[in-house]
Coordinates of C-alpha atoms in Angstrom, one line a residue:
X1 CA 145.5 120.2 85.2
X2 CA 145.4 118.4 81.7
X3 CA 142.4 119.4 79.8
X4 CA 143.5 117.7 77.0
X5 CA 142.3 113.7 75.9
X6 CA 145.4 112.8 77.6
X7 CA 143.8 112.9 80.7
X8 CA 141.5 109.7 81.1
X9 CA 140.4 110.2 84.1
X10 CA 138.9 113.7 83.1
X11 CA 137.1 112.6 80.2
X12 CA 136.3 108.9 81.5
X13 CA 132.3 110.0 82.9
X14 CA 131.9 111.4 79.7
X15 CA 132.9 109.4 77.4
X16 CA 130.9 106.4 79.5
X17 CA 127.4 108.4 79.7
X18 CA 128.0 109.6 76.1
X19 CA 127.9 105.4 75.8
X20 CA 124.7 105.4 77.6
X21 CA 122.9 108.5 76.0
X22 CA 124.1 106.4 72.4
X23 CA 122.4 103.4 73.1
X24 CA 119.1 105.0 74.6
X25 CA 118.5 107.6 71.5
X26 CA 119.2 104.3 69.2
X27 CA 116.8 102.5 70.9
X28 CA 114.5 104.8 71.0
X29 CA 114.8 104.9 67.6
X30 CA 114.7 101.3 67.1
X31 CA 111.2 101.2 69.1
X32 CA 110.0 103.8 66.8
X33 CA 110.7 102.4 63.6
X34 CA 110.6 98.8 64.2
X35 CA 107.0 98.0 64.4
X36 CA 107.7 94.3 66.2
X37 CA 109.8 96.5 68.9
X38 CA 107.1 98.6 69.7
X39 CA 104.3 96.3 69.7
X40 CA 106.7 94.3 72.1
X41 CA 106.4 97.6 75.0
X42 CA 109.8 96.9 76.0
X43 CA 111.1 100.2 77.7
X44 CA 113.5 102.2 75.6
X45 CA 116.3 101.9 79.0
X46 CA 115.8 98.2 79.0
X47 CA 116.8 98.0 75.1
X48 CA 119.4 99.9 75.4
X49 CA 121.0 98.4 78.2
X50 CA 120.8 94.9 75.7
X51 CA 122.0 97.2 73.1
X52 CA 125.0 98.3 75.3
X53 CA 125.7 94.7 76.5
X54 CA 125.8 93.4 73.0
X55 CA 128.0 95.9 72.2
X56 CA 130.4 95.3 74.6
X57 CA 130.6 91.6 73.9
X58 CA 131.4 92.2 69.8
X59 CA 133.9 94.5 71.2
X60 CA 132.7 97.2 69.6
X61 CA 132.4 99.4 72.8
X62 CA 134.7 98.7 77.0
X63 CA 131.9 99.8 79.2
X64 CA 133.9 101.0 82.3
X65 CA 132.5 98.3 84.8
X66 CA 133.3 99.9 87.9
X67 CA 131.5 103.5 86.9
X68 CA 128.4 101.2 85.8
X69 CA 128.2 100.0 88.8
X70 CA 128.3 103.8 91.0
X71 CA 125.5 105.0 88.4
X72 CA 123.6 102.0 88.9
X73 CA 124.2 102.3 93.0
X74 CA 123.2 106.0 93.4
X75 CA 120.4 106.5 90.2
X76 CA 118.4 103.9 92.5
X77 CA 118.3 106.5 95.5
X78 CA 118.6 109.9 93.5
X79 CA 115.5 108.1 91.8
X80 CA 113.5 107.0 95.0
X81 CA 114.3 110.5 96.8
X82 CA 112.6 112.2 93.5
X83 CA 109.7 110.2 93.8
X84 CA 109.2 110.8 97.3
X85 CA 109.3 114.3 97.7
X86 CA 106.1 114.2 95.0
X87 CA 103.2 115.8 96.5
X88 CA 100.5 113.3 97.0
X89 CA 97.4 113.6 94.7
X90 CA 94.3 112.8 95.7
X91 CA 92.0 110.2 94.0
X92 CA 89.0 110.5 95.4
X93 CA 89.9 108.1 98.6
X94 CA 87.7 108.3 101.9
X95 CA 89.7 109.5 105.1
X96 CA 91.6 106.6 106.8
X97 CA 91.3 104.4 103.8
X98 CA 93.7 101.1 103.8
X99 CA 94.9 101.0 100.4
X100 CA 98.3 102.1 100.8
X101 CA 98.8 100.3 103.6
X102 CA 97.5 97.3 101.9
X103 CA 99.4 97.9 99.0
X104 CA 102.8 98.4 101.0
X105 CA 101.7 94.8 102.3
X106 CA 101.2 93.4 98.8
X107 CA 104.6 94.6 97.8
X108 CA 106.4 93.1 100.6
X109 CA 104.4 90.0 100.9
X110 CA 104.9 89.4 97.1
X111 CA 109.1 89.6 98.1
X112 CA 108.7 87.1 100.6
X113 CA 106.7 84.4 98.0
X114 CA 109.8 85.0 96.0
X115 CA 112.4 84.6 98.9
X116 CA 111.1 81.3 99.8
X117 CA 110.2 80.4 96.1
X118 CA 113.9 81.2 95.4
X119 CA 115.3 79.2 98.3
X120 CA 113.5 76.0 97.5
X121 CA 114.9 76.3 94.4
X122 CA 118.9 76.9 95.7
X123 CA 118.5 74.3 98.5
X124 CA 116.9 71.7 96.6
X125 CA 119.7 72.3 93.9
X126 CA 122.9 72.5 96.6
X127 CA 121.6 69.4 98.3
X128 CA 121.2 67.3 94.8
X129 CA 122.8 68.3 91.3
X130 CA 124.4 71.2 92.4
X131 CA 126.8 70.1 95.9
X132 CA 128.2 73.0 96.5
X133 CA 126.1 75.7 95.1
X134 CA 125.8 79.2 97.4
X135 CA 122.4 78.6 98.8
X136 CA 121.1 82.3 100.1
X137 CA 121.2 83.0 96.0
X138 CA 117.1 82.6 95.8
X139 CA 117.0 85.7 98.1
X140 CA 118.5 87.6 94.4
X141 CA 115.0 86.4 93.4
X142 CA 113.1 89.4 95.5
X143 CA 116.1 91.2 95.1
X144 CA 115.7 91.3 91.1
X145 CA 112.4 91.1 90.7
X146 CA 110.8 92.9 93.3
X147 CA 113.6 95.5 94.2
X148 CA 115.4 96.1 90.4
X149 CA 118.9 95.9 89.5
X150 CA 120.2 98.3 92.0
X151 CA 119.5 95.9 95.3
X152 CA 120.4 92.6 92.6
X153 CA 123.6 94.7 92.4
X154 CA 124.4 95.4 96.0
X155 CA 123.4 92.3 97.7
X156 CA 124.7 90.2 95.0
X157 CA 128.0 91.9 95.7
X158 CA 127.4 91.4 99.5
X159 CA 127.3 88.1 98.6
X160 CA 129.9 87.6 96.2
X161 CA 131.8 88.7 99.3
X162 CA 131.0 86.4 101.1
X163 CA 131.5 83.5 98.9
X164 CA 128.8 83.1 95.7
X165 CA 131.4 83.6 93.0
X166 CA 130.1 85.8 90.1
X167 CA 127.3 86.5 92.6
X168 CA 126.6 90.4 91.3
X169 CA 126.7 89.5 87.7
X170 CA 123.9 86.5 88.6
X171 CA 122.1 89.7 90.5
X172 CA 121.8 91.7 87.8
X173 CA 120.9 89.0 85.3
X174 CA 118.1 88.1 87.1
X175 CA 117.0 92.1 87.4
X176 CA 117.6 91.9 83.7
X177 CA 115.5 88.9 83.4
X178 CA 112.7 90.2 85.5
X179 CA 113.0 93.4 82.7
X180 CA 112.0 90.6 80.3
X181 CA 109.4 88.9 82.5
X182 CA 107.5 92.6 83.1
X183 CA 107.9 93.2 79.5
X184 CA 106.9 90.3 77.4
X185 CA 105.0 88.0 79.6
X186 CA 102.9 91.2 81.1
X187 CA 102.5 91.8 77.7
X188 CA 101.4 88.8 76.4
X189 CA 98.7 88.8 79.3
X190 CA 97.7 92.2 78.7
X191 CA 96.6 90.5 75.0
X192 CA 94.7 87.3 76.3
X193 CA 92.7 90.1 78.8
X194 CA 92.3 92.3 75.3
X195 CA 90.7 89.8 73.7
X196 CA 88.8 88.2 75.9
X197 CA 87.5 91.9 76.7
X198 CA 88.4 92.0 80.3
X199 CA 90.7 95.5 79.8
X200 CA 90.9 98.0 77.2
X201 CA 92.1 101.9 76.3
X202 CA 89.9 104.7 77.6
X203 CA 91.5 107.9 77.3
X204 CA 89.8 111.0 79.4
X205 CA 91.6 113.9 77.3
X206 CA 92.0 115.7 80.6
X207 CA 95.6 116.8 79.6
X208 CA 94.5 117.8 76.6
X209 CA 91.6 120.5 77.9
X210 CA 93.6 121.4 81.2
X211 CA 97.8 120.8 80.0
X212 CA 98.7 123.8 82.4
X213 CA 97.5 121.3 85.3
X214 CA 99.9 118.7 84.7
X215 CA 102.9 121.1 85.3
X216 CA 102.1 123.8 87.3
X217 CA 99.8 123.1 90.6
X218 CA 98.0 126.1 92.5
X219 CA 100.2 128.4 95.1
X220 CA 103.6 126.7 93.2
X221 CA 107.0 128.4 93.1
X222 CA 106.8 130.3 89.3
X223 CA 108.3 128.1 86.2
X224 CA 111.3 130.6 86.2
X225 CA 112.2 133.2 88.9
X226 CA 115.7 134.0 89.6
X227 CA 116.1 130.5 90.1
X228 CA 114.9 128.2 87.7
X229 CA 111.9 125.8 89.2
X230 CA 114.2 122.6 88.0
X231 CA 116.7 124.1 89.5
X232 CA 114.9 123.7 92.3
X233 CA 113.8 120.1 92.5
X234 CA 117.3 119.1 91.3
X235 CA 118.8 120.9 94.3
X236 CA 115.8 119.4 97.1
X237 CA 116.9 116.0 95.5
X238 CA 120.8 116.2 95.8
X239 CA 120.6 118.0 99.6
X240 CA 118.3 114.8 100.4
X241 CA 121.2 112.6 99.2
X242 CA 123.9 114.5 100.5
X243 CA 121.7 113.9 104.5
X244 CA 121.5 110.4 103.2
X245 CA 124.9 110.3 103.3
X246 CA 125.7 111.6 106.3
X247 CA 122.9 109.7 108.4
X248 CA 124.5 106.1 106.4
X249 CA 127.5 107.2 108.1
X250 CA 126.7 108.5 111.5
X251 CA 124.9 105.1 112.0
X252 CA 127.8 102.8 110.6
X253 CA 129.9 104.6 112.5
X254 CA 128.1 104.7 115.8
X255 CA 127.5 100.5 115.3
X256 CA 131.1 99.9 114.5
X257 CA 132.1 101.9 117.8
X258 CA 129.2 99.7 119.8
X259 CA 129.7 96.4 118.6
X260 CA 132.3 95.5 115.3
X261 CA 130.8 91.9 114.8
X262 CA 127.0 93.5 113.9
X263 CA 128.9 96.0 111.9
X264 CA 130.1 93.7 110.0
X265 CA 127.2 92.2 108.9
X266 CA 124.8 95.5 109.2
X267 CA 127.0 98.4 107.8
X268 CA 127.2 96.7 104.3
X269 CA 123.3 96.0 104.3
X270 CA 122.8 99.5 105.1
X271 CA 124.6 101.2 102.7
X272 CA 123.5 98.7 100.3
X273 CA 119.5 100.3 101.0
X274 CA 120.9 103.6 101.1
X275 CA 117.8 104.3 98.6
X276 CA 115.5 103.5 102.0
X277 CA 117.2 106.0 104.1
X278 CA 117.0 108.4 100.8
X279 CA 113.6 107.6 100.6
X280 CA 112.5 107.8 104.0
X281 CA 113.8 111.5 104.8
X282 CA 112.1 112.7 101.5
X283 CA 109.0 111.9 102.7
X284 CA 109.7 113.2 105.8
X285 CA 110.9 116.8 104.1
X286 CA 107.9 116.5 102.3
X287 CA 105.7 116.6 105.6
X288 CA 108.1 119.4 107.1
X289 CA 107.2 121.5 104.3
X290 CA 103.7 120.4 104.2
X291 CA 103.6 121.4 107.9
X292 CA 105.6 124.9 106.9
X293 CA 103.0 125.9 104.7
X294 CA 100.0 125.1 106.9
X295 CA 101.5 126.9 109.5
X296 CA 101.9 130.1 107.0
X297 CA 105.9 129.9 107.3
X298 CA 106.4 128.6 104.2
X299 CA 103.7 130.5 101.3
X300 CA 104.9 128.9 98.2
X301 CA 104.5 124.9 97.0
X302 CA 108.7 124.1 96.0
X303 CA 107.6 120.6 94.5
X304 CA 106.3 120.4 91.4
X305 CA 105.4 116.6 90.8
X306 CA 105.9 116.5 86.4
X307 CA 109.4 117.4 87.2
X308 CA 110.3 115.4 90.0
X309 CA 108.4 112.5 88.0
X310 CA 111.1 113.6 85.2
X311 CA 114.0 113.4 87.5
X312 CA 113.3 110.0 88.8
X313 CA 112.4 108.5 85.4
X314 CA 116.1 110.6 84.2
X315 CA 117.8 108.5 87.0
X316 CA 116.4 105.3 86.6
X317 CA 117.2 105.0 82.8
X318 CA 120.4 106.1 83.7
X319 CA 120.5 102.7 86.5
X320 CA 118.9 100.1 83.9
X321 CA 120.8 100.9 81.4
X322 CA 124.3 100.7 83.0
X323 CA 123.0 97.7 85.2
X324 CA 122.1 95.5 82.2
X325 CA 125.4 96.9 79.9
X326 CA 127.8 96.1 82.7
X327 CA 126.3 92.6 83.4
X328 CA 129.3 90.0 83.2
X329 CA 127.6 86.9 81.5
X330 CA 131.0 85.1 82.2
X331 CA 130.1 85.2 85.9
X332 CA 127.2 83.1 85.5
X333 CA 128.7 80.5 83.4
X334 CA 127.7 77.0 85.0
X335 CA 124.6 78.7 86.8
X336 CA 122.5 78.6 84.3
X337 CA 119.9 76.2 85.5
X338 CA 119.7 78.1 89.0
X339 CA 119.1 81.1 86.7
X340 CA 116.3 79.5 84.9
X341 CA 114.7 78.4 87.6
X342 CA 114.6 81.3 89.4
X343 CA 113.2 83.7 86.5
X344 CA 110.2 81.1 85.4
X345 CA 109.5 80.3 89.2
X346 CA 109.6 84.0 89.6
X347 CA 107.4 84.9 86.8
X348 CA 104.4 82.0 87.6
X349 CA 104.5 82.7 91.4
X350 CA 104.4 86.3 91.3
X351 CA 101.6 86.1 88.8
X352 CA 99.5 83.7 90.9
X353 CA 100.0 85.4 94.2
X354 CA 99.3 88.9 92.6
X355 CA 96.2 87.3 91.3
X356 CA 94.9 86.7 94.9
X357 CA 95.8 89.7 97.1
X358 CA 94.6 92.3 94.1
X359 CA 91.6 90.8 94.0
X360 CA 91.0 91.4 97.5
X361 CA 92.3 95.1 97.6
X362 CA 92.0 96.3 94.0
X363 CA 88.5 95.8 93.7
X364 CA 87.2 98.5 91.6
X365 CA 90.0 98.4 89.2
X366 CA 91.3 94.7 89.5
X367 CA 92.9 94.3 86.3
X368 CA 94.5 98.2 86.8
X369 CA 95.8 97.2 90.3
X370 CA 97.1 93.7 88.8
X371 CA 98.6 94.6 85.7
X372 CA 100.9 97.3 87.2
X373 CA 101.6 95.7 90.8
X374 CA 102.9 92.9 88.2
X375 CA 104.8 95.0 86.5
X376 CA 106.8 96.7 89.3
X377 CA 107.1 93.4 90.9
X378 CA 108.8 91.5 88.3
X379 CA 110.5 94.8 87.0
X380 CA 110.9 98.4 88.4
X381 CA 108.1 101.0 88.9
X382 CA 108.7 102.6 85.9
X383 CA 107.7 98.6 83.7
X384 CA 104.6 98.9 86.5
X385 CA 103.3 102.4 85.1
X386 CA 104.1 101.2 81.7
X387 CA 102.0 98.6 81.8
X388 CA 99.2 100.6 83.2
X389 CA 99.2 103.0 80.8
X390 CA 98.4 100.8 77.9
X391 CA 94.8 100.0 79.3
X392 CA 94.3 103.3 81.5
X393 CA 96.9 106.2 79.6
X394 CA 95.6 108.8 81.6
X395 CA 96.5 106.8 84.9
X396 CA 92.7 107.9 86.0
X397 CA 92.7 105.1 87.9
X398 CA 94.3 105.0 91.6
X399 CA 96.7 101.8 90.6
X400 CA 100.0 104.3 89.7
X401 CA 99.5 106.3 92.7
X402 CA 98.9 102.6 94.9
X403 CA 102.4 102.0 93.0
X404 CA 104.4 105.0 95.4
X405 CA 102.3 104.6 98.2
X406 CA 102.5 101.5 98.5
X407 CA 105.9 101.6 98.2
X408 CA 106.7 104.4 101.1
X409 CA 104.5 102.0 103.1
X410 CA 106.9 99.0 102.0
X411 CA 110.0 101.1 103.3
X412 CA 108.6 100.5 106.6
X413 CA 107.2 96.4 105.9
X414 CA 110.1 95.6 104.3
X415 CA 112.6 96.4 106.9
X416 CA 113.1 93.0 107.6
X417 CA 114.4 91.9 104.7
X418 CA 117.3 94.0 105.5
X419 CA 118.2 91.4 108.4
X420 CA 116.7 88.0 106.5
X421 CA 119.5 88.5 103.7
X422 CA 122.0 89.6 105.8
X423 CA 121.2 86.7 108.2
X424 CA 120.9 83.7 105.3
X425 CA 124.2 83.5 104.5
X426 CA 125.5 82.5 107.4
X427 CA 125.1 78.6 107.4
X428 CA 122.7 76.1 105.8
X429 CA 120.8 76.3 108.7
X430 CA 120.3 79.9 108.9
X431 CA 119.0 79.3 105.0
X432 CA 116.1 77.2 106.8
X433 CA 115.5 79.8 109.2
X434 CA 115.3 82.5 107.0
X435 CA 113.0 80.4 104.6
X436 CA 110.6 79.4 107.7
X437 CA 110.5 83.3 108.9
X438 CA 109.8 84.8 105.3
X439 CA 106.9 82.6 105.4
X440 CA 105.8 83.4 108.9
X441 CA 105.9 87.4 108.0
X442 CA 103.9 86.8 104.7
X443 CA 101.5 84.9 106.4
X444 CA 101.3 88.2 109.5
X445 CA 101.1 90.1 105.8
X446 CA 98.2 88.9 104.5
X447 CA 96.4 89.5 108.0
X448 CA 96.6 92.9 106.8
X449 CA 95.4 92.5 103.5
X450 CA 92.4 90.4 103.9
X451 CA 91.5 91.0 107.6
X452 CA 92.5 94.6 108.5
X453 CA 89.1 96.7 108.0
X454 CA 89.1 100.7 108.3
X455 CA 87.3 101.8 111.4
X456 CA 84.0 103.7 111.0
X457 CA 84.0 106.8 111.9

């Protein structure tokens, strides 16, 4: 083999994450010395991604577009699988209580308010000024917003497939966007609640009498043994991928032996939420070696939540900033009124409906609840715990831990939005259809929310 610089194709990944580990130490310089950057909260992967994007156009840097767009496909799952192997922490919750459940609701329910917002939007704008326009693109909407730039990136390429020319690009600027949206506009709203009083910093000092806590937990695996423990999470996260893989393709396989038509519409949807699948058998290796260790088989605790927190956060600046550096503005030249209305739509309805359910569950810590569901929901997790963390920095509150429970809970919810944007592209018609049963589920949503009571015991 060629070791030598020769050899593109060696030194390719290298020389494109040494592009992304550039832009994220400049910005994280930038945020530190630029006061009006760091006043402005915007994550240091979000900059960077900008950074890298702006490069790219002066010419300065060639992003490799098609590696971009593998990191950004499997740093969404690797992330998700991280997160859901994380032990759950206890916040002083009764038995049986509804919150994650409600919260799961609250997440989905908020991506159907954006699926029909976004398809009024794309109809109303096909059937007038815009003949012609693909009309499934206000399902990008949830995708972006609610779901990040990996979905934006898969289903917009599911759909540029099918037809909506430059429709990944139009994905992941409206991901990008809703980066923006979580950013500024959460911040902005975090200033009117400042100064009318309504929210504030309270810091507990718990990691500062107890730091051993908040890396090692009781009955863990030691920090190093003749493995080390990241060792460890590294290799529970990359064995959950590697099943994720082969259970993707055991079921697209089986379906494209049963019945070729609904593979061809189902196999692409399911690969594109590979991070479900991920997701769904961390959590259920986490309850086998819950189980293990009640049962006395297993004596030792193998996941250590700081690092697996690490992990995830590693992955998903690794996704935002090669989804944002290798969006293609070209793609979305001409579409920039269907863009515009689609990120303000998505910012004021998200807001208002967020308002309302939050209210109703978050009751104890509203504005704790609000502030972060907003952020995820317009952004990622990671913009909803940033947000969080600038009126509750200790996360004392249950709101972050509502974020990935409510989120496991919205694996299950959500599954039909794996069939509604598969099934909207279809015909005008099925665009219709798909609006009128978005708003049907949304409605059977917020049954649970408001109505749904835990039983006494």
């Amino acid at each position: 083999m060629d070791y030598s610089a020769a050899n593109q194709a060696l030194w390719n990944i290298v020389i494109q994450l040494g592009l992304i580990a550039a832009v994220i130490l400049l910005a994280n310089l930038m945020r530190q010395k630029i006061p009006l950057i760091r006043k402005s909260l915007m994550p240091v992967a979000v900059l960077g991604g900008f950074l890298l994007l702006i490069a790219k156009y002066l010419g300065i840097v060639r992003p490799d577009g098609e590696l971009m767009e593998i990191l950004v496909y499997h740093g969404i799952a690797l992330g998700f699988i991280a997160m859901s192997l994380r032990v759950p922490e206890e916040k002083g919750e009764r038995k049986g209580d509804l919150t994650g459940l409600k919260s799961g609701a609250i997440i989905v329910s908020t991506y159907m308010v954006q699926g029909v917002v976004g398809l009024v939007i794309t109809l109303l704008l096909a059937y007038t000024v815009m003949p012609g326009f693909f009309k499934a693109a206000g399902l990008l909407l949830p995708m972006g917003f609610g779901q990040g730039p990996g979905q934006a990136n898969n289903i917009g390429s599911s759909y540029e497939a099918l037809g909506f020319a430059g429709g990944r690009s139009f994905g992941l600027a409206v991901a990008a966007a809703g980066y923006l949206v979580a950013c500024v506009v959460g911040v902005v709203i975090l200033n009117v609640l400042s100064r009318k009083g309504k929210v504030g910093k309270t810091r507990s000092g718990a990691m500062e009498e107890h730091p051993a806590s908040f890396f090692q937990s009781k009955d863990e695996i030691p920090v190093s043994d003749s493995i080390d423990k990241l060792s460890v999470q590294i290799a529970m996260v990359l064995l959950v991928y590697l099943v994720t893989y082969l259970a993707a393709w055991g079921l697209t396989s089986g379906i494209a032996a049963l019945s070729p038509g609904l593979a061809a519409t189902v196999n692409t949807l399911i690969w594109g939420f590979n991070f479900i699948i991920g997701a769904a058998l961390a959590m259920l290796l986490r309850v086998l070696l819950e189980t293990g260790r009640k049962d006395g088989v297993i004596v030792r605790q193998y996941q250590n939540n700081y690092l697996l927190n690490r992990i995830s956060g590693f992955f998903f600046d690794i996704m935002i900033v090669a989804g944002i550096g290798s969006i293609d503005l070209e793609d979305i030249r001409g579409q920039w009124i269907p863009f515009l209305l689609l990120v303000a739509a998505g910012a004021v309805f998200t807001w208002i409906h967020l308002s309302i359910v939050c209210k109703k569950v978050y009751r104890d810590y509203y504005y704790e609840g609000l502030i972060s569901m907003y952020g995820m929901l317009t952004g990622t997790i990671s913009s909803g715990v940033l947000l969080l963390r600038e009126i509750d920095p200790e996360l004392s509150t249950p709101a972050a831990n509502n974020l990935v429970i409510g989120s496991s809970f919205g694996i299950v919810l959500g599954a039909p939005v794996l069939i509604l944007v598969g099934m909207a592209p279809k015909s005008p018609a099925m665009c219709w259809i798909v609006m009128g049963l978005a708003a049907a589920y949304c409605a059977l949503l917020y049954l649970v929310i408001f109505k749904l009571r835990r039983r006494k015991s």
